[in-house]
C-alpha cells in the first residue's frame, strides 16, 4: 500500500473539535461535513482551503485529541486528505481513520523532517515515510489492523459480511 | 494475578489472540456493554444502512442515549431522533430518551459493575473505570461492527500506576486531582495507557470524585482509567446499586512501583486555562480573571455531590450581577434527588438557571452556548477553541466548588478564600 500527496503541516494536539465543531455532528453526509472543516480554527481553515491536492496531513504529537466523533476523519477524507502522518495519535481518532480507509501512520520525527507543500510518500510495504529531505522507518502495522486497511476499512469488512450472509 | 487491572479484566473477555496477552498485543474481545450517544449512533445507523450489515442488539446489552442535543433545538435534529427511536425498537437496543440524562451518568447509575468490559461510542466512556470497569471509547463504525459481530479488536494497554497519599478534604475534589494529574502528563502523556490508582489516599476519594478523575484521564490520552475494588466502592455498590459480588476481589488495589505519586494533602484547587485541559494551574494564580458565564454541568461534574457542593457555597448568597450561572444536572435521577433535598431551590434562589438533564452547554450546541470573546468557567472536561460555541470564547475548567465561588465573585476565585 502506497500513498503520495502534498504535505499540509499542523502542530501538536490538533483536536477533533478543531477538525469539526460540535454544532455539526447531526450531519452524517461526509461531503456536507467537509464543508465545515476547521471552522473552530479559522487560521487553519483559510490555509487548507488553498492547499494543493492530494493532501497529506503532517502533524506533531497527539493528533486527534478529544472526542470519538468519527465525523472528523470522514470530513477530512471527503475534503481530499489522502493520509495523515504524525509524531503520535490519540487512539480513537487513529481507529476511526483506519476504519474508514483513511491511511493513518505514526512516524516519530516526521513533523521536523517534512516541509510544508512538499511531496510525501507513505509506503507500507517498505515500511517508510519519504520526502525529498529524508526517510523515516515506521514500525510494522499489526497484521489485524493491516487487514482492515487493505479491505478498505471496517466499513468494507461490514459490507462483505452483509454480502456473505446474503449468499 | 495479572500485572494490571486492565489485563485482569481484558483477559477474561478475549475471544481471539494470544492466550497470555501483554501490553502491545492485539486481542479480539467480547464486551459486556455497548453504548452510543445521539450523534455517534446516528453515524452508526448510517453505516448499518450503507453496508447492509446484519445486526442484532440482543447478544450484547446495547444502549443508545439521546443526550448531546437533548431536547432537540432544531427540526432536523428532532427528525434524526425519530430515526434513532425506530432503529432501537427494530433491533432491540435500549433507548434512553430526551431528559434521561448523559449516557455516562446513566451507565454508572444502571449498568456498569466491577470487572465488566464496556465499549462506548463516546470518548468519555472511560468514566466507568471508577467502578473498576475496563471502559473505553470507540467510533461509530466500530459500534456498528459490534452490533453485527459481537466483538472488536483492542490493543492491550501499558499501565501508568498513580499512588495517592494523604486525604482529600473540602473544598478539594476529584476535579482538582484530575487537573493535577493532567498538568503532569500533558495532553498526550498517557496516550494508549491504562491509568490505574492505588495507595492509602484512595480511602478519602468517594466514588463521585473517582468518576471525575477517570472521566478526565482521556484528556491525557488514556485508553482506560481504572480504580480498584476497595471498601469505598463496595459500600457504594451496595448502597446505590444493591449488588456486591465475590468475584470482584481479584480487582483489589495493587502494590507495584508507582509511576506517579500524589500527596492529596498538598493538592490545591486547580483551574485549566484555555485552550487545553492539561494547562492546569492553582486557582489562586488565576484569581481576578473576569467571567461572563459559569457552567455547572457535564459528565465530569454534574452529579448530586457536585450540585450539593455548589449549593453549600451558594446558600444565602447571590450570583454576581452580569454573570450567568447555568446548571445542567447529569441525569433525571440526579435532578430528582436535588429537587427533593432542596439543592435545586438553593441554586435557583441564588440566581442559577436550571436546565433539563443532558450534555447541554458542554459541547456548544444548546442551552448556554458561548458568544464571541466571552469568558466561561465550566465544570466540564474540555476547553478547546469553539468547544462551547464561538471559537473566540475562552473556557476555563474547574471544580463545582471553584465554579460556585467564581459565580458569586464574578472573577475566578479560589473557594478557600470564600468560607
Ligand atoms: S457532557 Fe460533554 S463531555 Fe460528557 S458526553 Fe456530553 S458532550 Fe461529551
Coordinates of C-alpha atoms and ligand atoms in Angstrom, one line a residue:
Chain A
X1 CA 0.0 0.0 0.0
X2 CA 1.4 3.4 -1.1
X3 CA 0.0 6.9 -0.9
X4 CA 1.6 10.1 -2.2
X5 CA 0.5 13.8 -1.7
X6 CA 1.5 17.3 -0.8
X7 CA 2.3 18.0 2.8
X8 CA -0.1 20.2 4.8
X9 CA 1.5 20.9 8.1
X10 CA -0.1 21.2 11.5
X11 CA 1.3 21.4 15.1
X12 CA 0.7 19.4 18.3
X13 CA -2.6 18.3 19.9
X14 CA -4.9 19.1 17.0
X15 CA -8.3 18.1 18.4
X16 CA -11.4 16.6 16.8
X17 CA -13.2 19.8 18.0
X18 CA -10.7 21.7 15.8
X19 CA -11.4 19.5 12.8
X20 CA -15.2 19.5 13.1
X21 CA -17.2 21.6 15.5
X22 CA -19.8 20.0 17.8
X23 CA -22.6 22.0 16.2
X24 CA -22.3 20.0 13.0
X25 CA -22.4 16.5 14.5
X26 CA -26.0 15.8 13.5
X27 CA -24.7 15.7 9.9
X28 CA -23.8 12.3 8.6
X29 CA -23.0 13.1 5.0
X30 CA -19.2 13.3 4.6
X31 CA -19.4 15.8 1.7
X32 CA -21.5 18.1 3.8
X33 CA -19.2 17.7 6.9
X34 CA -16.2 18.5 4.7
X35 CA -17.6 22.0 4.0
X36 CA -17.2 22.8 7.7
X37 CA -13.7 21.6 8.5
X38 CA -11.5 23.6 10.9
X39 CA -14.2 26.2 11.4
X40 CA -13.1 26.4 15.1
X41 CA -9.6 27.3 13.8
X42 CA -10.0 30.0 11.2
X43 CA -6.3 30.3 10.5
X44 CA -6.0 26.6 9.6
X45 CA -9.2 26.7 7.6
X46 CA -8.1 29.5 5.4
X47 CA -4.8 27.6 4.7
X48 CA -6.4 24.3 3.9
X49 CA -8.9 25.8 1.6
X50 CA -6.0 26.8 -0.6
X51 CA -3.8 23.7 -0.1
X52 CA -2.5 21.7 -3.1
X53 CA -4.2 18.3 -3.5
X54 CA -4.0 15.5 -2.9
X55 CA -3.3 16.4 0.7
X56 CA -1.2 14.5 3.2
X57 CA -1.5 16.0 6.7
X58 CA 1.8 16.0 8.5
X59 CA 1.5 16.9 12.2
X60 CA 3.2 16.7 15.5
X61 CA 2.2 14.9 18.7
X62 CA -1.3 14.0 20.0
X63 CA -3.2 14.4 16.7
X64 CA -6.9 13.7 17.0
X65 CA -7.1 14.9 20.7
X66 CA -10.6 14.6 22.2
X67 CA -13.9 13.3 21.1
X68 CA -14.8 10.0 19.5
X69 CA -16.6 11.8 16.7
X70 CA -15.9 9.8 13.5
X71 CA -17.2 12.8 11.7
X72 CA -13.6 14.2 11.9
X73 CA -11.8 11.6 9.7
X74 CA -14.9 11.4 7.5
X75 CA -14.8 15.1 6.9
X76 CA -11.0 15.1 6.2
X77 CA -11.3 12.2 3.8
X78 CA -14.2 13.8 1.9
X79 CA -12.2 17.1 1.8
X80 CA -9.4 15.3 -0.1
X81 CA -7.0 14.3 2.6
X82 CA -5.3 11.0 1.4
X83 CA -3.3 10.2 4.5
X84 CA -2.3 11.6 7.9
X85 CA 1.3 11.1 9.1
X86 CA 2.1 12.3 12.6
X87 CA 4.5 12.0 15.5
X88 CA 1.7 10.5 17.6
X89 CA -2.1 10.0 17.5
X90 CA -4.8 9.9 20.1
X91 CA -6.2 6.4 19.9
X92 CA -9.9 6.8 18.9
X93 CA -9.0 9.1 16.0
X94 CA -6.5 6.6 14.8
X95 CA -9.0 3.8 14.9
X96 CA -11.7 5.9 13.2
X97 CA -9.3 6.8 10.4
X98 CA -8.3 3.2 9.7
X99 CA -11.9 2.0 9.9
X100 CA -12.9 4.5 7.2
X101 CA -10.0 3.6 4.9
X102 CA -8.1 6.8 5.6
X103 CA -4.4 5.9 6.0
X104 CA -3.1 7.0 9.4
X105 CA 0.6 6.4 10.2
X106 CA 2.7 7.2 13.3
X107 CA 6.2 8.3 12.2
X108 CA 8.0 10.0 15.1
X109 CA 10.1 12.8 13.8
X110 CA 8.0 13.4 10.7
X111 CA 6.9 16.9 11.8
X112 CA 10.6 18.1 11.9
X113 CA 11.5 16.3 8.7
X114 CA 8.9 17.3 6.2
X115 CA 8.3 20.8 4.9
X116 CA 5.0 22.5 4.0
X117 CA 3.9 21.8 0.5
X118 CA 6.5 19.2 -0.4
X119 CA 5.7 15.8 -1.8
X120 CA 5.4 13.0 0.8
X121 CA 5.1 9.3 0.2
X122 CA 3.9 6.7 2.7
X123 CA 4.9 3.2 1.6
X124 CA 3.5 0.5 3.9
X125 CA 5.2 -2.4 2.1
X126 CA 8.6 -0.9 2.5
X127 CA 7.7 0.5 5.9
X128 CA 8.8 4.0 5.2
X129 CA 7.6 7.7 5.0
X130 CA 9.7 9.6 2.5
X131 CA 10.2 13.2 1.4
X132 CA 12.9 15.0 -0.5
X133 CA 14.6 15.6 2.8
X134 CA 14.9 12.1 4.1
X135 CA 13.3 8.8 5.1
X136 CA 11.6 7.7 8.3
X137 CA 11.2 3.9 9.0
X138 CA 7.9 3.1 10.6
X139 CA 7.1 0.1 12.7
X140 CA 5.2 -2.7 11.2
X141 CA 1.4 -2.2 11.2
X142 CA -0.1 -5.1 13.2
X143 CA -1.5 -7.8 10.9
X144 CA -5.0 -7.4 12.2
X145 CA -5.0 -3.6 11.5
X146 CA -3.4 -4.0 8.2
X147 CA -6.1 -6.5 7.2
X148 CA -8.7 -3.8 7.9
X149 CA -6.7 -1.2 5.9
X150 CA -6.3 -3.5 3.0
X151 CA -10.0 -4.3 2.9
X152 CA -10.6 -0.5 2.6
X153 CA -11.7 0.0 6.2
X154 CA -14.0 -1.7 8.7
X155 CA -17.0 -0.4 6.7
X156 CA -15.9 -2.6 3.8
X157 CA -15.5 -5.5 6.1
X158 CA -19.1 -5.0 7.2
X159 CA -20.2 -4.7 3.6
X160 CA -18.6 -8.1 2.8
X161 CA -20.1 -9.6 5.9
X162 CA -23.5 -8.5 4.6
X163 CA -22.8 -9.9 1.2
X164 CA -21.6 -13.3 2.5
X165 CA -24.7 -13.6 4.7
X166 CA -27.0 -12.9 1.7
X167 CA -25.4 -15.6 -0.4
Chain B
X1 CA -2.9 -12.4 39.2
X2 CA -2.2 -10.2 36.1
X3 CA 0.1 -7.2 36.0
X4 CA -2.6 -4.7 35.9
X5 CA -6.3 -4.2 36.5
X6 CA -6.7 -3.6 32.7
X7 CA -5.2 -7.0 31.9
X8 CA -7.1 -8.7 34.7
X9 CA -10.4 -7.5 33.1
X10 CA -9.4 -7.8 29.5
X11 CA -8.1 -11.4 29.7
X12 CA -11.5 -12.7 30.8
X13 CA -13.1 -11.1 27.7
X14 CA -10.7 -12.3 25.0
X15 CA -12.2 -14.4 22.2
X16 CA -9.2 -14.4 19.8
X17 CA -5.5 -13.6 20.2
X18 CA -2.6 -14.7 22.4
X19 CA -3.5 -16.9 25.3
X20 CA -1.5 -14.8 27.8
X21 CA -1.7 -11.3 26.3
X22 CA 0.7 -8.5 27.3
X23 CA 1.0 -4.8 26.6
X24 CA 1.0 -4.0 22.8
X25 CA -0.7 -7.3 21.8
X26 CA -3.8 -7.1 19.7
X27 CA -6.8 -9.1 21.1
X28 CA -10.3 -9.6 19.9
X29 CA -12.7 -9.1 22.8
X30 CA -16.4 -9.6 23.5
X31 CA -17.7 -6.6 25.6
X32 CA -20.4 -6.8 28.2
X33 CA -21.9 -3.5 27.3
X34 CA -22.1 -1.3 24.2
X35 CA -23.2 2.3 24.4
X36 CA -23.9 5.1 21.8
X37 CA -25.0 8.7 22.1
X38 CA -27.3 10.5 19.7
X39 CA -24.5 11.8 17.4
X40 CA -22.4 8.6 17.3
X41 CA -25.5 6.3 17.0
X42 CA -26.7 8.4 14.0
X43 CA -23.5 7.7 12.2
X44 CA -23.6 4.0 13.2
X45 CA -27.1 3.8 11.9
X46 CA -25.9 5.2 8.6
X47 CA -23.0 2.6 8.4
X48 CA -25.5 -0.2 9.1
X49 CA -27.8 1.1 6.3
X50 CA -25.0 1.7 3.8
X51 CA -23.3 -1.7 4.3
X52 CA -26.4 -3.7 4.9
X53 CA -24.6 -5.3 7.8
X54 CA -26.9 -7.8 9.7
X55 CA -27.2 -6.6 13.2
X56 CA -28.7 -8.0 16.4
X57 CA -28.5 -6.0 19.6
X58 CA -29.8 -8.8 21.8
X59 CA -26.4 -10.5 22.0
X60 CA -24.7 -7.7 23.8
X61 CA -26.5 -5.2 26.0
X62 CA -26.7 -2.1 23.8
X63 CA -27.9 1.3 24.9
X64 CA -28.5 4.5 22.8
X65 CA -28.8 7.7 24.8
X66 CA -30.2 10.9 23.4
X67 CA -28.1 13.3 25.4
X68 CA -26.0 15.6 23.2
X69 CA -28.6 17.7 21.6
X70 CA -31.4 16.9 24.0
X71 CA -34.1 18.2 24.0
X72 CA -33.6 18.9 20.2
X73 CA -33.1 22.5 19.3
X74 CA -34.0 22.1 15.6
X75 CA -36.4 20.2 13.4
X76 CA -33.6 18.4 11.7
X77 CA -32.2 17.1 14.9
X78 CA -35.7 16.2 16.2
X79 CA -36.2 14.2 13.0
X80 CA -32.9 12.3 13.5
X81 CA -34.1 11.4 17.0
X82 CA -37.1 9.8 15.4
X83 CA -34.8 7.6 13.3
X84 CA -32.9 6.6 16.3
X85 CA -36.0 5.6 18.2
X86 CA -37.2 3.5 15.3
X87 CA -33.7 1.9 14.9
X88 CA -33.6 1.0 18.6
X89 CA -37.1 -0.5 18.6
X90 CA -36.4 -2.6 15.4
X91 CA -33.1 -4.0 16.6
X92 CA -33.7 -4.5 20.3
X93 CA -31.4 -1.9 21.8
X94 CA -32.4 0.1 24.9
X95 CA -33.1 3.8 24.2
X96 CA -32.9 6.5 26.8
X97 CA -34.9 9.4 25.5
X98 CA -34.7 13.2 25.9
X99 CA -34.3 14.3 29.5
X100 CA -33.0 11.0 30.9
X101 CA -29.5 12.4 31.1
X102 CA -25.9 11.9 29.9
X103 CA -25.1 8.4 28.7
X104 CA -22.2 8.0 31.1
X105 CA -24.2 9.0 34.2
X106 CA -27.0 6.6 33.2
X107 CA -24.4 3.8 32.6
X108 CA -23.0 4.4 36.1
X109 CA -26.4 4.5 37.7
X110 CA -27.8 1.4 36.0
X111 CA -25.4 -0.7 34.1
X112 CA -21.6 -0.7 34.9
X113 CA -20.2 -3.0 37.5
X114 CA -16.7 -4.1 38.5
X115 CA -14.9 -6.5 36.1
X116 CA -17.0 -5.5 33.1
X117 CA -15.7 -4.6 29.7
X118 CA -17.7 -1.6 28.4
X119 CA -17.2 -0.1 24.9
X120 CA -18.9 3.1 24.0
X121 CA -19.0 5.4 21.0
X122 CA -18.0 8.4 23.1
X123 CA -14.6 9.2 24.4
X124 CA -15.8 9.7 28.0
X125 CA -16.9 6.1 28.2
X126 CA -13.6 5.9 30.1
X127 CA -15.6 7.3 33.1
X128 CA -16.8 3.9 34.5
X129 CA -13.2 2.9 35.3
X130 CA -14.1 4.5 38.7
X131 CA -16.2 1.4 39.2
X132 CA -13.3 -1.0 38.3
X133 CA -14.6 -1.4 34.7
X134 CA -12.4 -1.6 31.7
X135 CA -14.2 1.0 29.7
X136 CA -13.0 2.9 26.6
X137 CA -14.2 4.9 23.7
X138 CA -14.6 3.6 20.1
X139 CA -16.0 5.0 16.9
X140 CA -19.4 4.7 15.2
X141 CA -18.3 2.1 12.6
X142 CA -16.9 0.0 15.4
X143 CA -20.2 0.3 17.3
X144 CA -21.9 -1.0 14.1
X145 CA -19.4 -3.8 13.9
X146 CA -20.1 -4.9 17.5
X147 CA -23.8 -4.9 16.8
X148 CA -23.1 -7.2 13.8
X149 CA -20.3 -9.4 15.2
X150 CA -20.5 -9.1 19.0
X151 CA -16.7 -8.4 19.2
X152 CA -14.0 -5.9 18.4
X153 CA -10.2 -5.7 18.4
X154 CA -8.2 -3.8 21.1
X155 CA -4.6 -3.2 21.7
X156 CA -3.6 -4.2 25.3
X157 CA -2.5 -1.0 27.1
X158 CA 0.6 -0.5 29.2
X159 CA 0.0 0.8 32.7
X160 CA 0.6 4.2 34.5
X161 CA 0.1 3.4 38.2
X162 CA -0.7 6.5 40.3
X163 CA -0.2 6.3 44.0
X164 CA -2.3 8.5 46.2
X165 CA -1.2 9.5 49.7
X166 CA -2.8 11.8 52.3
X167 CA -6.5 12.8 52.4
X168 CA -8.8 14.7 50.1
X169 CA -10.6 17.3 52.1
X170 CA -13.2 20.0 51.4
X171 CA -13.1 22.1 49.3
X172 CA -10.8 19.9 47.3
X173 CA -12.3 17.4 44.9
X174 CA -11.6 14.7 42.3
X175 CA -11.6 17.5 39.7
X176 CA -8.5 19.2 41.3
X177 CA -6.8 15.8 41.4
X178 CA -7.7 15.1 37.7
X179 CA -6.3 18.5 36.7
X180 CA -3.1 18.0 38.8
X181 CA -2.5 14.6 37.0
X182 CA -3.1 16.2 33.6
X183 CA -0.7 19.0 34.4
X184 CA 1.9 16.3 34.8
X185 CA 1.0 14.1 31.8
X186 CA 0.2 16.9 29.4
X187 CA -2.2 16.3 26.6
X188 CA -0.6 13.1 25.3
X189 CA 1.5 11.7 28.2
X190 CA -1.0 8.9 28.8
X191 CA -1.8 8.0 25.2
X192 CA -2.8 4.3 24.9
X193 CA -2.2 3.7 28.6
X194 CA -4.3 2.3 31.4
X195 CA -4.1 4.8 34.2
X196 CA -4.6 2.9 37.5
X197 CA -4.8 4.1 41.1
X198 CA -3.6 2.8 44.4
X199 CA -2.4 3.9 47.8
X200 CA -3.8 5.0 51.2
X201 CA -5.3 8.2 49.7
X202 CA -8.0 6.1 48.0
X203 CA -9.9 5.9 51.2
X204 CA -10.8 9.6 51.1
X205 CA -11.8 9.6 47.5
X206 CA -15.6 9.0 47.1
X207 CA -17.0 7.3 44.0
X208 CA -18.2 10.6 42.7
X209 CA -14.7 12.0 42.9
X210 CA -13.3 8.9 41.2
X211 CA -15.8 9.2 38.3
X212 CA -14.5 12.7 37.7
X213 CA -10.9 11.5 37.7
X214 CA -11.5 8.6 35.4
X215 CA -13.6 10.8 33.1
X216 CA -10.7 13.3 32.6
X217 CA -7.9 10.8 32.0
X218 CA -8.8 10.7 28.4
X219 CA -7.7 14.3 28.2
X220 CA -4.2 12.9 28.7
X221 CA -4.8 10.3 26.0
X222 CA -5.6 7.4 28.3
X223 CA -7.4 4.4 26.9
X224 CA -8.9 3.5 30.3
X225 CA -8.5 4.7 33.9
X226 CA -9.3 2.1 36.5
X227 CA -9.8 2.3 40.2
X228 CA -9.5 -0.9 42.2
X229 CA -12.3 -2.5 44.2
X230 CA -12.0 -1.3 47.8
X231 CA -14.2 -0.6 50.8
X232 CA -15.4 2.7 49.3
X233 CA -16.5 1.1 46.1
X234 CA -18.1 -1.9 47.7
X235 CA -20.1 0.3 50.1
X236 CA -21.2 2.5 47.1
X237 CA -22.2 -0.5 45.0
X238 CA -24.2 -1.8 47.9
X239 CA -26.0 1.5 48.7
X240 CA -26.5 2.8 45.2
X241 CA -26.9 -0.4 43.1
X242 CA -27.8 -3.1 45.6
X243 CA -25.1 -5.6 44.4
X244 CA -21.9 -7.0 45.8
X245 CA -20.2 -10.0 44.1
X246 CA -17.3 -12.2 45.4
X247 CA -15.5 -12.2 42.0
X248 CA -14.7 -8.5 42.5
X249 CA -11.9 -9.5 44.9
X250 CA -9.4 -10.1 42.1
X251 CA -9.6 -6.3 41.3
X252 CA -8.1 -5.2 44.6
X253 CA -5.5 -2.4 45.0
X254 CA -2.0 -3.0 43.6
X255 CA 1.3 -2.8 45.3
X256 CA 3.7 -2.4 42.4
X257 CA 6.1 0.5 42.0
X258 CA 4.0 3.6 41.0
X259 CA 4.9 5.8 38.1
X260 CA 3.4 8.9 39.7
X261 CA 2.9 9.9 43.3
X262 CA 0.5 12.5 44.6
X263 CA 0.1 13.8 48.1
X264 CA -3.6 14.8 48.5
X265 CA -2.7 16.9 51.5
X266 CA -0.7 19.2 49.2
X267 CA -3.3 19.4 46.4
X268 CA -4.8 22.9 45.7
X269 CA -7.9 24.0 43.8
X270 CA -6.9 23.8 40.2
X271 CA -8.1 25.6 37.0
X272 CA -7.3 24.7 33.4
X273 CA -6.6 27.6 31.1
X274 CA -7.7 27.6 27.5
X275 CA -7.0 26.1 25.1
X276 CA -6.2 22.7 26.6
X277 CA -7.4 20.8 29.7
X278 CA -3.8 19.9 30.6
X279 CA -2.9 23.5 31.0
X280 CA -3.9 23.4 34.7
X281 CA -2.6 25.8 37.4
X282 CA -3.6 26.5 41.0
X283 CA -6.8 28.6 41.0
X284 CA -5.1 31.3 43.2
X285 CA -2.8 32.1 40.3
X286 CA -5.7 33.0 38.1
X287 CA -7.8 34.8 40.6
X288 CA -9.3 38.0 39.2
X289 CA -10.0 36.8 35.7
X290 CA -13.5 38.1 34.9
X291 CA -16.1 35.6 33.7
X292 CA -19.4 36.1 31.8
X293 CA -20.8 32.6 32.5
X294 CA -20.3 29.7 34.8
X295 CA -21.5 26.3 33.7
X296 CA -22.1 23.6 36.3
X297 CA -22.7 20.5 34.2
X298 CA -21.4 17.6 32.1
X299 CA -20.4 14.0 32.7
X300 CA -17.4 15.3 34.6
X301 CA -19.1 17.2 37.4
X302 CA -23.0 17.3 37.4
X303 CA -23.7 14.5 39.9
X304 CA -25.7 15.1 43.0
X305 CA -22.5 15.6 45.0
X306 CA -21.4 18.4 42.7
X307 CA -24.7 20.2 42.8
X308 CA -24.8 19.8 46.6
X309 CA -21.2 21.2 46.9
X310 CA -22.1 24.2 44.8
X311 CA -25.3 24.8 46.9
X312 CA -23.3 24.6 50.1
X313 CA -21.3 27.6 48.9
X314 CA -24.1 29.5 47.2
X315 CA -26.6 29.2 50.1
X316 CA -27.6 32.6 51.3
X317 CA -25.5 34.3 48.6
X318 CA -26.2 35.5 45.1
X319 CA -24.6 35.0 41.7
X320 CA -22.9 38.3 40.8
X321 CA -24.9 40.6 38.6
X322 CA -24.0 40.3 35.0
X323 CA -22.8 36.7 35.4
X324 CA -25.0 33.7 34.3
X325 CA -24.8 30.5 36.2
X326 CA -26.2 27.6 34.2
X327 CA -26.8 24.3 36.0
X328 CA -27.4 21.2 34.0
X329 CA -27.9 18.0 36.2
X330 CA -26.3 14.9 34.7
X331 CA -29.4 12.8 34.8
X332 CA -33.1 12.6 35.7
X333 CA -32.1 10.7 38.9
X334 CA -29.7 13.5 39.9
X335 CA -32.3 16.1 39.1
X336 CA -34.9 14.3 41.2
X337 CA -32.6 13.9 44.2
X338 CA -31.5 17.6 44.0
X339 CA -35.2 18.6 43.8
X340 CA -36.2 16.5 46.8
X341 CA -33.3 17.6 49.0
X342 CA -33.8 21.3 48.3
X343 CA -30.4 21.7 46.5
X344 CA -32.2 23.0 43.3
X345 CA -34.1 25.5 45.4
X346 CA -30.9 26.9 46.9
X347 CA -29.3 27.1 43.4
X348 CA -32.3 28.7 41.9
X349 CA -32.7 31.3 44.7
X350 CA -29.0 32.2 44.3
X351 CA -29.8 33.1 40.7
X352 CA -28.9 30.0 38.7
X353 CA -30.7 28.9 35.6
X354 CA -31.5 25.2 35.8
X355 CA -31.9 23.3 32.6
X356 CA -33.1 19.7 31.9
X357 CA -30.5 16.9 32.2
X358 CA -28.2 16.2 29.2
X359 CA -24.9 17.4 27.8
X360 CA -26.2 20.9 27.5
X361 CA -23.7 23.7 27.0
X362 CA -20.7 21.3 27.4
X363 CA -20.2 20.9 23.7
X364 CA -21.6 24.1 22.4
X365 CA -24.9 23.2 20.8
X366 CA -27.7 24.2 23.1
X367 CA -28.7 25.7 26.5
X368 CA -25.8 28.0 27.2
X369 CA -23.7 28.4 24.1
X370 CA -20.8 30.8 24.4
X371 CA -20.7 34.0 22.3
X372 CA -17.7 35.8 20.7
X373 CA -15.0 36.6 23.2
X374 CA -17.0 35.5 26.2
X375 CA -15.2 34.0 29.2
X376 CA -16.7 30.9 30.6
X377 CA -15.7 28.9 33.7
X378 CA -17.0 25.4 33.3
X379 CA -17.0 22.2 35.4
X380 CA -16.8 20.1 32.2
X381 CA -13.7 18.5 30.7
X382 CA -12.7 20.3 27.5
X383 CA -11.8 23.8 26.7
X384 CA -10.6 23.7 23.1
X385 CA -11.4 26.7 20.9
X386 CA -15.1 26.6 19.9
X387 CA -15.9 23.8 22.3
X388 CA -18.8 25.7 23.8
X389 CA -19.7 27.8 20.8
X390 CA -17.7 30.7 19.4
X391 CA -14.1 29.9 18.6
X392 CA -13.1 33.2 20.3
X393 CA -14.7 32.3 23.6
X394 CA -12.2 31.4 26.4
X395 CA -13.1 28.4 28.6
X396 CA -11.6 27.7 32.0
X397 CA -12.2 24.3 33.7
X398 CA -12.6 23.9 37.4
X399 CA -14.4 22.0 40.2
X400 CA -18.0 22.8 41.3
X401 CA -16.6 24.5 44.4
X402 CA -14.4 26.8 42.4
X403 CA -17.3 27.4 40.0
X404 CA -19.7 28.4 42.8
X405 CA -17.1 30.8 44.3
X406 CA -16.5 32.2 40.9
X407 CA -20.2 32.7 40.2
X408 CA -20.5 34.7 43.4
X409 CA -17.5 37.0 42.8
X410 CA -17.7 37.3 39.0
X411 CA -14.0 36.6 38.8
X412 CA -12.1 33.3 39.1
X413 CA -11.9 32.6 42.8
X414 CA -10.2 30.0 44.9
X415 CA -13.0 28.5 47.0
X416 CA -10.8 28.5 50.1
X417 CA -10.9 32.3 50.1
X418 CA -14.7 32.4 50.5
X419 CA -15.6 30.5 53.5
Ligands
LIG1 S1 -21.3 16.0 28.9 FE1 -19.8 16.9 27.4 S2 -18.1 15.5 27.5 FE2 -19.8 14.5 28.6 S3 -20.7 13.2 27.0 FE3 -21.8 15.1 26.9 S4 -20.7 16.4 25.4 FE4 -19.3 14.7 25.9

